[in-house]
Short mmCIF file of C-alpha atoms in Angstrom, two decimals:
data_model
loop_
_atom_site.label_atom_id
_atom_site.label_comp_id
_atom_site.label_asym_id
_atom_site.label_seq_id
_atom_site.Cartn_x
_atom_site.Cartn_y
_atom_site.Cartn_z
CA THR T 1 -4.33 -18.37 25.05
CA GLN T 2 -0.67 -17.02 24.99
CA LEU T 3 -1.23 -13.26 25.18
CA LEU T 4 1.61 -11.12 23.56
CA GLU T 5 1.14 -7.34 24.20
CA GLN T 6 3.11 -4.93 21.88
CA SER T 7 3.54 -1.57 22.59
CA PRO T 8 3.31 1.22 21.22
CA GLN T 9 -0.15 0.50 19.45
CA PHE T 10 0.84 3.24 17.02
CA LEU T 11 3.87 5.03 16.37
CA SER T 12 4.02 8.07 13.81
CA ILE T 13 7.69 9.48 13.23
CA GLN T 14 9.81 11.52 11.23
CA GLU T 15 12.25 10.05 8.63
CA GLY T 16 15.47 9.61 9.90
CA GLU T 17 14.24 8.79 13.79
CA ASN T 18 15.08 5.99 15.51
CA LEU T 19 12.39 3.81 17.33
CA THR T 20 12.16 0.48 19.23
CA VAL T 21 8.62 -1.65 19.22
CA TYR T 22 8.08 -4.03 22.26
CA CYS T 23 6.77 -7.42 22.63
CA ASN T 24 5.79 -8.70 26.19
CA SER T 25 4.41 -11.82 27.71
CA SER T 26 4.08 -13.82 30.88
CA SER T 27 4.66 -17.19 28.88
CA VAL T 28 7.87 -18.61 27.90
CA PHE T 29 8.08 -19.33 23.91
CA SER T 30 10.45 -21.56 22.16
CA SER T 31 10.81 -19.30 19.26
CA LEU T 32 9.61 -15.66 18.47
CA GLN T 33 9.10 -14.30 14.76
CA TRP T 34 8.71 -10.75 13.58
CA TYR T 35 6.76 -10.02 10.51
CA ARG T 36 5.62 -6.88 9.12
CA GLN T 37 2.48 -6.24 6.98
CA GLU T 38 1.42 -4.04 4.37
CA PRO T 39 -2.26 -2.89 3.64
CA GLY T 40 -3.91 -5.37 1.49
CA GLU T 41 -1.13 -8.00 1.79
CA GLY T 42 -0.52 -10.99 4.21
CA PRO T 43 2.29 -10.51 7.09
CA VAL T 44 5.83 -11.11 5.67
CA LEU T 45 8.57 -12.77 8.01
CA LEU T 46 11.50 -10.68 8.83
CA VAL T 47 13.24 -12.67 11.46
CA THR T 48 13.15 -15.88 13.72
CA VAL T 49 14.85 -15.98 17.07
CA VAL T 50 15.02 -19.09 19.04
CA THR T 51 17.76 -18.70 21.95
CA GLY T 52 17.46 -16.59 24.88
CA GLY T 53 19.64 -13.37 24.74
CA GLU T 54 19.72 -13.61 20.78
CA VAL T 55 20.28 -10.48 19.02
CA LYS T 56 20.08 -10.71 15.25
CA LYS T 57 20.39 -7.65 12.43
CA LEU T 58 18.91 -7.01 9.45
CA LYS T 59 20.29 -4.17 7.57
CA ARG T 60 18.92 -1.03 9.83
CA LEU T 61 16.57 -3.66 12.14
CA THR T 62 17.84 -5.27 15.06
CA PHE T 63 15.83 -8.06 17.10
CA GLN T 64 16.46 -9.00 20.24
CA PHE T 65 15.02 -11.97 22.38
CA GLY T 66 14.89 -11.57 26.21
CA ASP T 67 17.20 -13.79 28.40
CA ALA T 68 13.91 -15.64 29.86
CA ARG T 69 12.41 -15.75 26.39
CA LYS T 70 9.08 -14.08 27.69
CA ASP T 71 9.88 -10.93 25.51
CA SER T 72 11.57 -9.30 22.45
CA SER T 73 12.26 -6.26 20.98
CA LEU T 74 12.48 -4.72 17.24
CA HIS T 75 14.88 -1.34 16.84
CA ILE T 76 14.73 0.38 13.39
CA THR T 77 17.58 2.93 13.33
CA ALA T 78 17.26 5.95 10.80
CA ALA T 79 13.54 5.27 9.87
CA GLN T 80 12.67 5.54 6.26
CA PRO T 81 9.14 5.97 4.69
CA GLY T 82 9.58 2.52 3.17
CA ASP T 83 9.57 0.98 6.82
CA THR T 84 5.85 2.02 7.20
CA GLY T 85 3.50 -0.93 7.92
CA LEU T 86 2.05 -3.41 10.79
CA TYR T 87 4.68 -5.04 12.90
CA LEU T 88 3.83 -8.26 14.05
CA CYS T 89 5.45 -10.34 16.75
CA ALA T 90 4.85 -14.09 17.14
CA GLY T 91 5.59 -16.72 19.64
CA MET T 92 5.56 -20.23 19.49
CA GLY T 93 4.96 -22.04 23.17
CA ILE T 94 7.02 -24.71 24.53
CA GLY T 95 5.77 -28.11 22.73
CA GLY T 96 3.61 -26.34 20.68
CA ASN T 97 2.85 -26.40 16.99
CA GLN T 98 1.33 -22.80 16.63
CA PHE T 99 2.06 -19.17 16.79
CA TYR T 100 0.44 -16.75 18.93
CA PHE T 101 0.49 -13.40 17.35
CA GLY T 102 0.73 -9.88 19.33
CA THR T 103 -1.53 -6.98 19.31
CA GLY T 104 0.29 -5.18 16.45
CA THR T 105 2.36 -1.79 16.16
CA SER T 106 1.13 0.25 13.42
CA LEU T 107 4.37 2.36 12.31
CA THR T 108 4.17 5.48 9.99
CA VAL T 109 7.02 7.11 9.06
CA ILE T 110 6.77 10.78 7.56
CA PRO T 111 9.27 11.86 4.58
CA GLY X 1 2.55 -17.89 -9.09
CA ALA X 2 4.55 -19.79 -6.58
CA GLY X 3 3.15 -18.05 -3.46
CA VAL X 4 -0.29 -18.74 -1.17
CA SER X 5 -3.30 -17.86 -3.06
CA GLN X 6 -6.75 -16.88 -1.56
CA SER X 7 -10.32 -16.68 -3.20
CA PRO X 8 -12.41 -14.78 -3.31
CA SER X 9 -10.32 -11.60 -2.50
CA ASN X 10 -13.54 -9.70 -1.21
CA LYS X 11 -16.83 -11.42 -0.03
CA VAL X 12 -19.72 -9.46 1.10
CA THR X 13 -22.71 -11.27 2.56
CA GLU X 14 -25.84 -11.18 4.08
CA LYS X 15 -26.24 -12.28 8.09
CA GLY X 16 -27.21 -15.57 8.30
CA LYS X 17 -25.83 -16.89 5.07
CA ASP X 18 -22.94 -19.46 4.92
CA VAL X 19 -19.71 -18.57 3.09
CA GLU X 20 -16.73 -20.59 2.26
CA LEU X 21 -13.25 -19.34 1.83
CA ARG X 22 -10.48 -21.09 -0.37
CA CYS X 23 -6.74 -21.18 0.40
CA ASP X 24 -4.10 -22.90 -1.98
CA PRO X 25 -0.97 -23.30 -0.31
CA ILE X 26 2.66 -23.25 -1.78
CA SER X 27 3.16 -26.58 -3.85
CA GLY X 28 4.87 -29.26 -1.19
CA HIS X 29 4.25 -27.06 1.87
CA THR X 30 2.87 -29.79 4.63
CA ALA X 31 1.48 -27.17 7.20
CA LEU X 32 -1.55 -25.17 6.56
CA TYR X 33 -2.70 -22.34 8.74
CA TRP X 34 -5.95 -20.10 9.17
CA TYR X 35 -5.99 -16.46 10.97
CA ARG X 36 -8.44 -14.14 11.31
CA GLN X 37 -7.49 -10.53 11.33
CA SER X 38 -9.92 -7.53 12.80
CA LEU X 39 -9.01 -3.95 11.08
CA GLY X 40 -5.32 -3.03 11.97
CA GLN X 41 -4.71 -5.83 14.80
CA GLY X 42 -2.93 -8.71 15.35
CA LEU X 43 -3.62 -12.29 14.03
CA GLU X 44 -5.93 -14.71 15.75
CA PHE X 45 -5.18 -18.32 15.52
CA LEU X 46 -8.01 -20.43 13.97
CA ILE X 47 -6.90 -23.83 12.55
CA TYR X 48 -3.61 -25.78 11.80
CA PHE X 49 -3.14 -28.75 9.53
CA GLN X 50 -0.16 -30.69 9.25
CA GLY X 51 0.34 -33.41 6.97
CA ASN X 52 -2.24 -36.68 7.59
CA SER X 53 -2.57 -35.50 11.27
CA ALA X 54 -5.71 -34.48 12.73
CA PRO X 55 -6.26 -30.87 12.64
CA ASP X 56 -5.55 -28.66 15.54
CA LYS X 57 -8.75 -26.61 15.69
CA SER X 58 -8.37 -25.00 19.05
CA GLY X 59 -8.44 -21.61 17.70
CA LEU X 60 -12.19 -22.05 16.22
CA PRO X 61 -14.45 -19.38 17.93
CA SER X 62 -17.59 -21.40 17.37
CA ASP X 63 -19.24 -24.62 16.06
CA ARG X 64 -20.13 -22.51 13.02
CA PHE X 65 -16.71 -22.51 11.83
CA SER X 66 -15.03 -25.43 10.15
CA ALA X 67 -12.11 -26.41 7.83
CA GLU X 68 -11.28 -28.72 5.53
CA ARG X 69 -7.84 -29.58 3.72
CA THR X 70 -8.42 -32.25 0.80
CA GLY X 71 -5.57 -34.24 -0.48
CA GLY X 72 -3.13 -32.36 1.71
CA SER X 73 -3.43 -29.32 -0.52
CA VAL X 74 -6.25 -27.04 -1.05
CA SER X 75 -8.11 -25.84 2.25
CA THR X 76 -11.87 -24.63 2.60
CA LEU X 77 -12.92 -22.86 5.66
CA THR X 78 -16.79 -22.52 6.12
CA ILE X 79 -18.61 -20.30 8.17
CA GLN X 80 -21.89 -21.15 8.84
CA ARG X 81 -24.80 -18.67 9.61
CA THR X 82 -22.70 -15.99 9.32
CA GLN X 83 -22.69 -12.94 11.90
CA GLN X 84 -21.71 -9.36 11.65
CA GLU X 85 -18.76 -9.97 14.23
CA ASP X 86 -17.53 -12.32 11.75
CA SER X 87 -16.11 -9.65 9.71
CA ALA X 88 -12.75 -9.65 9.47
CA VAL X 89 -9.91 -10.54 7.05
CA TYR X 90 -9.27 -14.15 6.90
CA LEU X 91 -5.49 -15.36 6.11
CA CYS X 92 -4.00 -18.46 5.21
CA ALA X 93 -0.31 -19.41 5.85
CA SER X 94 1.60 -22.59 4.48
CA SER X 95 4.71 -23.80 5.58
CA MET X 96 7.30 -26.52 4.58
CA ARG X 97 6.72 -28.33 7.80
CA GLY X 98 5.27 -27.28 11.41
CA GLY X 99 7.31 -25.74 13.84
CA ALA X 100 9.27 -22.50 14.05
CA VAL X 101 9.69 -22.01 10.33
CA THR X 102 8.55 -19.61 8.07
CA GLN X 103 4.85 -19.27 7.06
CA TYR X 104 4.26 -17.93 3.70
CA PHE X 105 0.80 -15.76 3.87
CA GLY X 106 -1.67 -15.25 1.21
CA PRO X 107 -3.12 -11.96 0.74
CA GLY X 108 -6.42 -12.50 2.54
CA THR X 109 -10.14 -12.65 2.01
CA ARG X 110 -11.96 -9.65 3.40
CA LEU X 111 -15.45 -10.68 4.59
CA LEU X 112 -17.81 -8.18 5.30
CA VAL X 113 -21.70 -9.39 6.77
CA LEU X 114 -24.26 -6.74 6.78
#
């Protein structure tokens, strides 16, 4: 099992604040994905990163894959209540065919 | 609907009983995954089907768990002699192929073992 640790586990912030969620592992991944999950629903893919050092932006969300492809971060600028949810990272091992999911970060944005 | 569907949405059973959970993937998707999620936690990989290849069963927690995928489409996850620790949300996902592509998740089946 390739363990992916996410931090923080819980985060509660005011609308308009910025935040960063981290996803760390001792393993190297061929690709890494970020998902958001809302209560009662399945996760929905936000982004896939495949190249070490890669940065992708999705509106107010910025995703970065570490140079060594062992870690990733998600930065949200000017958080809104609609950003509330469980954020999950998932890494695919080298030569693998399955994703290993992180422990999750539960974000609450207070209006 | 064009999404992944799962049934039942909720299941309450007694310890020791068998349960079957169903997943209908998106039409044409060759890859299908089953995951287990405890309350507010990350997803635990259970099993992966890809086309006609032998499934990757490396995530199944015990021999009480099994899964089938008939005709390359519908999949059933069976848990025999359920235990209280089996209580969780069971999520199914499908994708056009294996690898680093988008997985589309169903809403999950919430299983409670009393």
